[in-house]
Amino acid sequence: MTTPVPRIALATSTSGPDPSIAGLALIAGLTARRWRVQHFRTRACPTATEVVAHATGMPGRHLDTWLMPPDVCRTLLAEGVRTADLGVVEGRLDSPGVLCEAGLEPAPGDLGPLVHILDLPVVSVVPAAGFRDGTFHLPDLPRDAAAVILDGLESPDDLDRLRRLIRLTSGLPVVGAVDLLPGARREIEAAPPGAFPREAVDALAASFLRHADLKAIETLATSRSYPEYVERPGRRRPVGSSGFRVAYARDAAFGCYFPDTFEALAALGAQLVEFSPLNDGALPDGVDLVMIGCGLADVYAGQLASNVSMLASLRQHVCRGQRIYTEGGGSAYLGRSIIVDGERIPGAGILPVEAERAAVPRPPEPVVRTLSRDSWLGPRGSKVRGYRSGRWNLKFSPTPFECPSCYGRLSGDGDFYFRHHAVGSFVHLHLAALPEVVSAFAGPHHPSLRRPTTIALPDETREDEAGPDA
């Protein structure tokens, strides 16, 4: 099947913010010209700062060849761009001269394999700083680069000269540029989680539009037919069967989800409904599955703990034998306590873990985990890939007097936990890449016939002899 999919790859430097300053200027500038731009990161890690969604009005998406096979990447890009004018796949090329090494597993977050799989025209972001001393040194460019964007122009008067030099030495056109604007850059890089420096982003967008060749970008984006792929049909509910309701947390504390997750669940017949652990007094009625994604549970720990009616509602949901799935900060919230700067704040008391906010958060780490026992998430021995959160230090902390078969670790690595049918992960999974897991989310579930042992309240916690989980 050949589908028109307007798209470019934006090859950026190996350091700096995500998205890059040049990438943010491009997507915000095109959005200001009423282009619908769908941005894709190449490393499928949720982020608490959804600057992409603020800049474009469309939630950021992800393509990650370390997690996703080629057919999934092709499907997700085509579906993500279906309602957009342009797809921008932004990432870093680990080896600029070689886009994809045959027979080698792709590195997490590497743009190169996606360029090959999706036949992406590559636009390389080139720092203008290399031209400021009067010499000309064009950095290494990807072998298949099709165009250049200059980043950090000190003076707009330099653009024509640099454009001619780059065309002369590489044969590549310059399709855009972004001025230096040091104040706007500092403001964006220093913005706290959840903040969106609108004036700074607007300044970058205006700068890009002053220098952009929009016609050239449009021509480049539509210059290649899309590789053939077979859309994998979702497993939809049988005709006449009742739907299942999925309640997902979204408020100031929680809200980091992959859009593909909700689309995959909707394709399976899910009825999706929001709730707020901060503000609501109970879960929505008739919920089969509760999802709480990552977010800022440490920042809002006190307010979450004070909403005791929501905590009780979550415990009752588990005691009825129903399912909960949480990740990152959501799993910390479901634990016995959250420790922030030495202060212990009660959690929901469901998962047998204490989560302490790391003094120096580590970058998300790509990991492969094997489930150590059967669960509704998958059978024992199932392997999943994802990115382990670096925000939390964990300690296994079981509830006194409860049957050990009702709770514990779900993997031998100390970052998957369970109690009855509640599963908490400190590894972020991209469910669109795990069809068996997302089917389990929507699959038949028979709550336990016997009532589980009552879950202890958080103030009944005790110190466990086990050391910190690695």
Short mmCIF file of C-alpha atoms in Angstrom, two decimals:
data_model
loop_
_atom_site.label_atom_id
_atom_site.label_comp_id
_atom_site.label_asym_id
_atom_site.label_seq_id
_atom_site.Cartn_x
_atom_site.Cartn_y
_atom_site.Cartn_z
CA MET A 1 0.00 0.00 0.00
CA THR A 2 1.42 3.40 -0.99
CA THR A 3 0.24 6.32 1.09
CA PRO A 4 1.18 9.99 0.67
CA VAL A 5 3.03 10.81 3.90
CA PRO A 6 4.75 14.24 3.86
CA ARG A 7 7.78 13.86 6.11
CA ILE A 8 11.33 14.91 6.86
CA ALA A 9 14.04 13.75 9.25
CA LEU A 10 15.63 16.54 11.28
CA ALA A 11 19.17 15.50 12.19
CA THR A 12 20.31 17.49 15.23
CA SER A 13 23.42 17.64 17.41
CA THR A 14 24.35 15.07 20.00
CA SER A 15 23.63 17.39 22.95
CA GLY A 16 21.13 20.03 24.00
CA PRO A 17 17.41 20.20 24.68
CA ASP A 18 14.81 17.85 23.24
CA PRO A 19 13.37 19.03 20.92
CA SER A 20 16.34 21.05 19.75
CA ILE A 21 16.12 24.82 19.54
CA ALA A 22 16.13 24.60 15.74
CA GLY A 23 13.50 21.87 15.80
CA LEU A 24 11.28 23.89 18.13
CA ALA A 25 11.68 26.97 15.92
CA LEU A 26 10.72 24.94 12.84
CA ILE A 27 7.59 23.29 14.24
CA ALA A 28 6.40 26.47 15.99
CA GLY A 29 7.06 28.55 12.89
CA LEU A 30 5.21 26.21 10.55
CA THR A 31 2.33 26.01 13.03
CA ALA A 32 2.12 29.81 12.99
CA ARG A 33 1.65 29.53 9.22
CA ARG A 34 -1.25 27.13 9.84
CA TRP A 35 0.63 23.96 8.99
CA ARG A 36 -0.41 20.99 11.08
CA VAL A 37 2.90 19.55 12.20
CA GLN A 38 3.26 16.16 13.88
CA HIS A 39 6.57 15.86 15.74
CA PHE A 40 8.17 12.47 16.48
CA ARG A 41 10.99 11.82 18.92
CA THR A 42 13.31 8.87 18.26
CA ARG A 43 13.53 7.79 21.91
CA ALA A 44 10.22 6.63 23.38
CA CYS A 45 10.52 8.16 26.85
CA PRO A 46 7.65 10.19 28.28
CA THR A 47 8.57 13.72 29.28
CA ALA A 48 6.96 15.94 31.88
CA THR A 49 7.48 19.01 29.68
CA GLU A 50 5.26 18.62 26.63
CA VAL A 51 6.65 21.64 24.84
CA VAL A 52 5.82 20.03 21.50
CA ALA A 53 2.11 19.88 22.29
CA HIS A 54 2.12 23.52 23.38
CA ALA A 55 3.99 24.60 20.25
CA THR A 56 1.96 22.66 17.67
CA GLY A 57 -1.37 21.81 19.33
CA MET A 58 -0.64 18.12 18.59
CA PRO A 59 0.80 15.78 21.26
CA GLY A 60 4.30 14.61 20.49
CA ARG A 61 4.71 11.05 19.26
CA HIS A 62 7.58 8.60 19.24
CA LEU A 63 9.34 6.24 16.85
CA ASP A 64 12.06 4.06 18.33
CA THR A 65 13.65 1.22 16.38
CA TRP A 66 15.12 -0.24 19.58
CA LEU A 67 11.55 -0.86 20.78
CA MET A 68 9.60 -1.15 17.53
CA PRO A 69 10.00 -3.43 14.52
CA PRO A 70 10.02 -1.75 11.09
CA ASP A 71 6.36 -2.47 10.28
CA VAL A 72 5.27 -0.80 13.52
CA CYS A 73 7.41 2.27 12.75
CA ARG A 74 5.89 2.56 9.28
CA THR A 75 2.36 2.17 10.62
CA LEU A 76 2.81 4.67 13.45
CA LEU A 77 4.32 7.33 11.20
CA ALA A 78 1.60 6.94 8.57
CA GLU A 79 -1.18 7.04 11.16
CA GLY A 80 0.38 9.95 13.03
CA VAL A 81 0.68 12.08 9.88
CA ARG A 82 -2.75 11.18 8.58
CA THR A 83 -4.31 14.40 9.89
CA ALA A 84 -1.14 16.52 9.54
CA ASP A 85 0.53 18.50 6.78
CA LEU A 86 4.01 17.39 7.78
CA GLY A 87 5.71 14.78 9.94
CA VAL A 88 9.02 15.82 11.54
CA VAL A 89 11.11 12.93 12.89
CA GLU A 90 13.81 14.57 15.01
CA GLY A 91 16.81 12.79 16.39
CA ARG A 92 20.54 12.37 16.50
CA LEU A 93 22.67 10.40 14.08
CA ASP A 94 25.29 8.44 16.04
CA SER A 95 27.31 7.85 12.87
CA PRO A 96 26.64 10.70 10.42
CA GLY A 97 28.24 8.93 7.45
CA VAL A 98 26.35 5.66 7.90
CA LEU A 99 22.61 5.76 8.30
CA CYS A 100 21.98 2.09 9.01
CA GLU A 101 24.38 -0.79 9.54
CA ALA A 102 22.92 -4.05 8.24
CA GLY A 103 22.81 -6.81 10.81
CA LEU A 104 23.38 -4.56 13.83
CA GLU A 105 20.75 -3.84 16.44
CA PRO A 106 19.89 -0.11 16.40
CA ALA A 107 20.96 1.97 19.36
CA PRO A 108 18.15 3.44 21.46
CA GLY A 109 17.17 6.81 20.05
CA ASP A 110 19.29 6.61 16.88
CA LEU A 111 17.74 8.39 13.91
CA GLY A 112 19.74 6.45 11.30
CA PRO A 113 17.65 3.27 11.08
CA LEU A 114 14.45 5.33 10.81
CA VAL A 115 15.88 7.23 7.85
CA HIS A 116 16.37 3.88 6.12
CA ILE A 117 13.08 2.24 7.18
CA LEU A 118 10.86 5.25 6.44
CA ASP A 119 12.84 6.66 3.47
CA LEU A 120 13.08 10.05 5.17
CA PRO A 121 14.58 13.07 3.41
CA VAL A 122 17.25 14.27 5.85
CA VAL A 123 17.51 17.94 6.82
CA SER A 124 20.70 18.47 8.79
CA VAL A 125 20.88 21.21 11.43
CA VAL A 126 24.29 22.91 11.09
CA PRO A 127 25.59 25.31 13.79
CA ALA A 128 26.44 28.69 12.35
CA ALA A 129 29.12 29.09 15.05
CA GLY A 130 31.64 27.34 12.83
CA PHE A 131 31.64 30.29 10.44
CA ARG A 132 32.10 33.14 12.94
CA ASP A 133 35.90 33.25 12.97
CA GLY A 134 36.12 34.01 9.26
CA THR A 135 37.01 30.45 8.30
CA PHE A 136 34.74 27.91 6.69
CA HIS A 137 34.44 24.49 8.23
CA LEU A 138 31.35 22.52 7.31
CA PRO A 139 30.77 19.76 9.89
CA ASP A 140 30.31 16.15 8.87
CA LEU A 141 26.92 15.73 7.25
CA PRO A 142 24.87 12.58 6.86
CA ARG A 143 25.75 10.87 3.61
CA ASP A 144 22.17 11.11 2.38
CA ALA A 145 21.45 14.63 3.63
CA ALA A 146 19.11 16.51 1.30
CA ALA A 147 19.12 20.01 2.84
CA VAL A 148 20.50 22.16 5.66
CA ILE A 149 19.07 24.44 8.34
CA LEU A 150 21.53 26.89 9.90
CA ASP A 151 21.21 27.37 13.64
CA GLY A 152 22.49 30.38 15.61
CA LEU A 153 22.96 33.14 13.02
CA GLU A 154 24.63 36.15 14.62
CA SER A 155 23.51 38.43 11.79
CA PRO A 156 20.86 37.90 9.11
CA ASP A 157 23.30 39.55 6.71
CA ASP A 158 25.45 36.39 6.86
CA LEU A 159 22.75 34.10 5.50
CA ASP A 160 23.25 34.67 1.76
CA ARG A 161 27.01 34.22 2.06
CA LEU A 162 26.71 31.02 4.08
CA ARG A 163 24.02 29.68 1.78
CA ARG A 164 26.34 30.08 -1.21
CA LEU A 165 29.29 28.49 0.63
CA ILE A 166 27.27 25.47 1.69
CA ARG A 167 25.84 25.01 -1.79
CA LEU A 168 29.34 25.28 -3.29
CA THR A 169 31.02 22.79 -0.93
CA SER A 170 28.23 20.25 -0.41
CA GLY A 171 25.69 20.87 -3.14
CA LEU A 172 22.97 21.13 -0.50
CA PRO A 173 20.33 23.87 -0.31
CA VAL A 174 19.78 25.86 2.89
CA VAL A 175 16.02 25.71 3.49
CA GLY A 176 15.94 27.71 6.73
CA ALA A 177 17.86 29.36 9.54
CA VAL A 178 17.36 30.45 13.13
CA ASP A 179 18.93 33.57 14.63
CA LEU A 180 21.12 33.34 17.74
CA LEU A 181 18.61 35.01 20.10
CA PRO A 182 20.56 34.11 23.28
CA GLY A 183 17.89 35.41 25.66
CA ALA A 184 15.13 33.26 24.14
CA ARG A 185 17.39 30.21 24.16
CA ARG A 186 18.29 30.66 27.82
CA GLU A 187 14.65 31.09 28.77
CA ILE A 188 13.63 27.88 26.99
CA GLU A 189 16.48 25.81 28.41
CA ALA A 190 15.80 27.09 31.96
CA ALA A 191 12.02 26.61 31.85
CA PRO A 192 10.82 24.37 34.73
CA PRO A 193 8.74 21.22 34.09
CA GLY A 194 5.23 22.08 32.95
CA ALA A 195 6.09 25.66 31.95
CA PHE A 196 5.94 26.89 28.38
CA PRO A 197 7.88 30.11 27.63
CA ARG A 198 5.49 31.34 24.95
CA GLU A 199 7.23 34.63 24.11
CA ALA A 200 10.62 32.93 23.69
CA VAL A 201 9.15 30.23 21.44
CA ASP A 202 7.29 32.85 19.41
CA ALA A 203 10.56 34.73 18.90
CA LEU A 204 12.25 31.57 17.60
CA ALA A 205 9.30 30.81 15.33
CA ALA A 206 9.35 34.31 13.84
CA SER A 207 13.10 34.04 13.31
CA PHE A 208 12.73 30.77 11.42
CA LEU A 209 9.95 32.13 9.23
CA ARG A 210 12.07 35.16 8.26
CA HIS A 211 14.67 32.87 6.72
CA ALA A 212 12.68 29.76 5.71
CA ASP A 213 12.01 28.56 2.19
CA LEU A 214 8.61 27.02 2.87
CA LYS A 215 8.12 25.93 -0.72
CA ALA A 216 11.43 24.04 -0.67
CA ILE A 217 10.48 22.32 2.60
CA GLU A 218 7.11 21.29 1.20
CA THR A 219 8.70 19.98 -2.00
CA LEU A 220 11.28 18.01 -0.05
CA ALA A 221 8.68 16.52 2.30
CA THR A 222 6.57 15.22 -0.59
CA SER A 223 9.46 14.13 -2.83
CA ARG A 224 9.33 10.43 -1.94
CA SER A 225 6.57 7.85 -2.01
CA TYR A 226 5.99 6.13 1.30
CA PRO A 227 7.39 2.60 1.73
CA GLU A 228 4.81 -0.14 1.45
CA TYR A 229 3.57 -1.58 4.70
CA VAL A 230 0.70 -3.69 5.95
CA GLU A 231 -1.45 -2.10 8.62
CA ARG A 232 -1.93 -4.51 11.45
CA PRO A 233 -5.65 -4.68 12.23
CA GLY A 234 -6.54 -4.15 15.86
CA ARG A 235 -8.40 -6.85 17.72
CA ARG A 236 -11.81 -5.31 18.14
CA ARG A 237 -14.49 -6.52 20.50
CA PRO A 238 -17.03 -8.96 19.10
CA VAL A 239 -20.28 -7.50 17.84
CA GLY A 240 -22.82 -7.31 20.63
CA SER A 241 -20.28 -7.62 23.44
CA SER A 242 -20.11 -5.04 26.18
CA GLY A 243 -17.24 -2.57 26.11
CA PHE A 244 -14.66 -2.11 28.80
CA ARG A 245 -13.96 1.18 30.53
CA VAL A 246 -10.45 2.49 31.04
CA ALA A 247 -9.97 5.36 33.48
CA TYR A 248 -6.69 7.23 33.07
CA ALA A 249 -5.29 9.86 35.41
CA ARG A 250 -4.76 13.32 33.98
CA ASP A 251 -4.15 16.43 36.05
CA ALA A 252 -1.22 18.56 37.17
CA ALA A 253 0.39 15.54 38.85
CA PHE A 254 -0.06 12.97 36.07
CA GLY A 255 -0.44 13.14 32.34
CA CYS A 256 2.52 11.60 30.52
CA TYR A 257 1.11 9.08 28.07
CA PHE A 258 1.90 7.99 24.55
CA PRO A 259 -0.98 8.97 22.21
CA ASP A 260 -0.56 5.62 20.47
CA THR A 261 -1.55 3.85 23.69
CA PHE A 262 -5.00 5.41 23.74
CA GLU A 263 -5.46 4.82 20.02
CA ALA A 264 -4.55 1.15 20.44
CA LEU A 265 -7.00 0.76 23.33
CA ALA A 266 -9.76 2.57 21.42
CA ALA A 267 -9.19 0.24 18.46
CA LEU A 268 -9.88 -2.64 20.84
CA GLY A 269 -13.19 -1.12 21.90
CA ALA A 270 -12.15 0.69 25.07
CA GLN A 271 -14.22 3.52 26.48
CA LEU A 272 -11.66 6.05 27.74
CA VAL A 273 -12.50 8.38 30.61
CA GLU A 274 -10.29 10.83 32.52
CA PHE A 275 -10.06 11.23 36.27
CA SER A 276 -7.96 13.35 38.61
CA PRO A 277 -6.17 11.79 41.62
CA LEU A 278 -5.66 15.34 42.89
CA ASN A 279 -9.23 16.61 42.69
CA ASP A 280 -11.75 13.77 42.31
CA GLY A 281 -13.27 11.99 45.28
CA ALA A 282 -13.57 8.59 43.59
CA LEU A 283 -12.83 6.67 40.42
CA PRO A 284 -15.40 6.92 37.61
CA ASP A 285 -18.23 4.39 37.79
CA GLY A 286 -17.97 1.00 36.14
CA VAL A 287 -14.22 1.08 35.51
CA ASP A 288 -12.49 -2.14 34.45
CA LEU A 289 -8.93 -0.85 34.21
CA VAL A 290 -7.22 2.14 35.84
CA MET A 291 -4.10 3.65 34.28
CA ILE A 292 -1.84 6.17 36.03
CA GLY A 293 1.10 7.30 33.94
CA CYS A 294 4.26 9.03 35.00
CA GLY A 295 4.33 12.62 36.06
CA LEU A 296 5.20 14.74 39.08
CA ALA A 297 4.08 12.60 42.01
CA ASP A 298 7.00 13.94 44.06
CA VAL A 299 5.99 17.57 43.49
CA TYR A 300 2.34 16.93 44.41
CA ALA A 301 2.90 14.17 47.00
CA GLY A 302 1.32 16.14 49.85
CA GLN A 303 -1.82 17.02 47.89
CA LEU A 304 -2.17 13.45 46.64
CA ALA A 305 -1.87 12.10 50.17
CA SER A 306 -4.50 14.52 51.45
CA ASN A 307 -7.12 13.21 48.99
CA VAL A 308 -7.93 10.24 51.21
CA SER A 309 -11.22 9.47 49.44
CA MET A 310 -9.39 8.84 46.16
CA LEU A 311 -6.86 6.64 47.95
CA ALA A 312 -9.74 4.61 49.41
CA SER A 313 -11.38 4.32 45.99
CA LEU A 314 -8.18 2.96 44.46
CA ARG A 315 -7.80 0.40 47.27
CA GLN A 316 -11.41 -0.70 46.88
CA HIS A 317 -10.86 -1.15 43.15
CA VAL A 318 -7.97 -3.54 43.89
CA CYS A 319 -9.88 -5.34 46.64
CA ARG A 320 -12.69 -6.05 44.15
CA GLY A 321 -10.13 -7.90 42.03
CA GLN A 322 -9.95 -5.25 39.31
CA ARG A 323 -6.85 -4.11 37.44
CA ILE A 324 -4.57 -1.09 37.80
CA TYR A 325 -1.53 -0.34 35.67
CA THR A 326 0.89 2.42 36.64
CA GLU A 327 4.28 3.70 35.47
CA GLY A 328 6.98 5.91 36.98
CA GLY A 329 5.43 8.55 39.19
CA GLY A 330 2.10 6.72 39.05
CA SER A 331 3.77 3.65 40.57
CA ALA A 332 5.39 5.80 43.26
CA TYR A 333 1.92 7.16 44.11
CA LEU A 334 0.54 3.63 44.49
CA GLY A 335 3.40 2.61 46.79
CA ARG A 336 3.51 2.67 50.54
CA SER A 337 5.20 6.04 50.72
CA ILE A 338 6.97 8.71 48.69
CA ILE A 339 10.15 10.14 50.21
CA VAL A 340 11.07 13.65 49.10
CA ASP A 341 14.12 15.40 50.61
CA GLY A 342 14.00 13.07 53.60
CA GLU A 343 10.28 13.58 54.27
CA ARG A 344 8.12 10.45 54.13
CA ILE A 345 4.68 11.13 52.62
CA PRO A 346 2.02 8.38 52.58
CA GLY A 347 1.13 6.84 49.23
CA ALA A 348 -1.89 4.76 48.31
CA GLY A 349 -0.45 1.77 50.16
CA ILE A 350 -1.17 -0.68 47.33
CA LEU A 351 2.20 -1.61 45.81
CA PRO A 352 4.83 -3.09 48.18
CA VAL A 353 7.44 -0.44 47.52
CA GLU A 354 8.76 2.81 48.92
CA ALA A 355 9.88 5.32 46.31
CA GLU A 356 12.41 8.02 47.13
CA ARG A 357 12.99 10.85 44.70
CA ALA A 358 16.56 10.69 43.47
CA ALA A 359 18.66 13.64 44.57
CA VAL A 360 20.19 13.71 41.08
CA PRO A 361 17.78 12.14 38.58
CA ARG A 362 19.43 9.85 36.05
CA PRO A 363 18.54 9.78 32.35
CA PRO A 364 16.04 7.05 31.38
CA GLU A 365 17.90 3.79 30.81
CA PRO A 366 16.98 1.31 28.04
CA VAL A 367 16.32 -2.08 29.64
CA VAL A 368 14.95 -5.52 28.79
CA ARG A 369 12.88 -7.16 31.53
CA THR A 370 11.57 -10.71 31.93
CA LEU A 371 8.35 -11.27 33.88
CA SER A 372 9.14 -13.67 36.71
CA ARG A 373 5.57 -14.91 37.24
CA ASP A 374 2.24 -15.12 35.46
CA SER A 375 0.08 -12.01 35.55
CA TRP A 376 -2.61 -10.40 33.43
CA LEU A 377 0.23 -8.37 31.88
CA GLY A 378 1.65 -11.55 30.38
CA PRO A 379 2.82 -15.08 31.19
CA ARG A 380 5.97 -15.86 33.10
CA GLY A 381 9.01 -15.52 30.86
CA SER A 382 7.57 -12.73 28.72
CA LYS A 383 10.20 -10.16 27.76
CA VAL A 384 9.47 -6.46 27.43
CA ARG A 385 11.65 -3.53 26.44
CA GLY A 386 11.35 -0.03 27.77
CA TYR A 387 13.12 2.85 29.48
CA ARG A 388 13.64 2.66 33.22
CA SER A 389 12.87 5.87 35.08
CA GLY A 390 15.87 7.50 36.73
CA ARG A 391 13.80 9.71 39.06
CA TRP A 392 13.27 7.11 41.78
CA ASN A 393 15.26 4.98 44.21
CA LEU A 394 13.18 1.99 45.27
CA LYS A 395 12.91 -0.19 48.34
CA PHE A 396 10.82 -3.35 48.57
CA SER A 397 8.45 -2.83 51.50
CA PRO A 398 5.81 -5.56 51.95
CA THR A 399 2.74 -5.24 54.14
CA PRO A 400 2.88 -7.17 57.43
CA PHE A 401 0.80 -10.35 57.76
CA GLU A 402 -0.38 -10.47 54.15
CA CYS A 403 -0.02 -13.66 52.12
CA PRO A 404 3.25 -13.39 50.14
CA SER A 405 1.56 -14.78 47.03
CA CYS A 406 -0.65 -11.66 46.88
CA TYR A 407 2.19 -9.18 46.35
CA GLY A 408 5.81 -8.94 45.33
CA ARG A 409 8.19 -8.25 42.49
CA LEU A 410 7.04 -9.05 38.98
CA SER A 411 10.60 -9.13 37.64
CA GLY A 412 13.93 -9.98 39.19
CA ASP A 413 15.27 -6.49 38.62
CA GLY A 414 13.23 -4.60 41.21
CA ASP A 415 11.29 -2.28 38.92
CA PHE A 416 8.01 -4.19 38.35
CA TYR A 417 5.74 -4.78 41.37
CA PHE A 418 2.27 -6.17 41.92
CA ARG A 419 -0.45 -6.57 44.51
CA HIS A 420 -3.33 -8.77 43.40
CA HIS A 421 -4.23 -7.35 39.96
CA ALA A 422 -2.47 -4.02 40.43
CA VAL A 423 0.77 -3.81 38.44
CA GLY A 424 3.25 -0.99 38.92
CA SER A 425 6.20 -0.46 36.60
CA PHE A 426 9.14 1.88 36.88
CA VAL A 427 9.95 1.01 33.26
CA HIS A 428 8.09 3.06 30.65
CA LEU A 429 6.59 0.78 28.02
CA HIS A 430 5.41 1.85 24.59
CA LEU A 431 2.31 -0.30 24.26
CA ALA A 432 1.96 0.24 20.51
CA ALA A 433 5.14 -1.83 20.22
CA LEU A 434 3.73 -4.57 22.49
CA PRO A 435 0.51 -5.86 20.88
CA GLU A 436 0.32 -8.83 23.25
CA VAL A 437 0.48 -6.54 26.27
CA VAL A 438 -2.09 -4.04 25.00
CA SER A 439 -4.38 -6.97 24.14
CA ALA A 440 -4.00 -8.13 27.73
CA PHE A 441 -5.12 -4.69 28.87
CA ALA A 442 -8.34 -5.15 26.92
CA GLY A 443 -8.64 -8.92 27.20
CA PRO A 444 -11.07 -10.92 29.32
CA HIS A 445 -10.58 -10.46 33.03
CA HIS A 446 -12.33 -12.36 35.77
CA PRO A 447 -11.97 -10.66 39.14
CA SER A 448 -10.97 -12.87 42.02
CA LEU A 449 -13.93 -14.78 43.44
CA ARG A 450 -12.67 -14.50 46.97
CA ARG A 451 -12.15 -11.13 48.52
CA PRO A 452 -8.41 -10.38 48.81
CA THR A 453 -6.85 -9.69 52.14
CA THR A 454 -7.47 -6.07 53.14
CA ILE A 455 -4.64 -3.77 52.15
CA ALA A 456 -2.98 -2.07 55.06
CA LEU A 457 -3.23 1.68 55.37
CA PRO A 458 -0.01 3.62 54.76
CA ASP A 459 0.46 4.50 58.42
CA GLU A 460 0.82 0.79 59.23
CA THR A 461 4.10 0.56 57.29
CA ARG A 462 7.20 -0.90 58.87
CA GLU A 463 10.83 -0.85 57.90
CA ASP A 464 11.81 -3.95 55.94
CA GLU A 465 15.20 -5.58 56.18
CA ALA A 466 15.59 -5.73 52.39
CA GLY A 467 18.07 -3.30 50.88
CA PRO A 468 17.37 -0.92 48.02
CA ASP A 469 16.36 -2.49 44.75
CA ALA A 470 18.82 -1.91 41.94
#
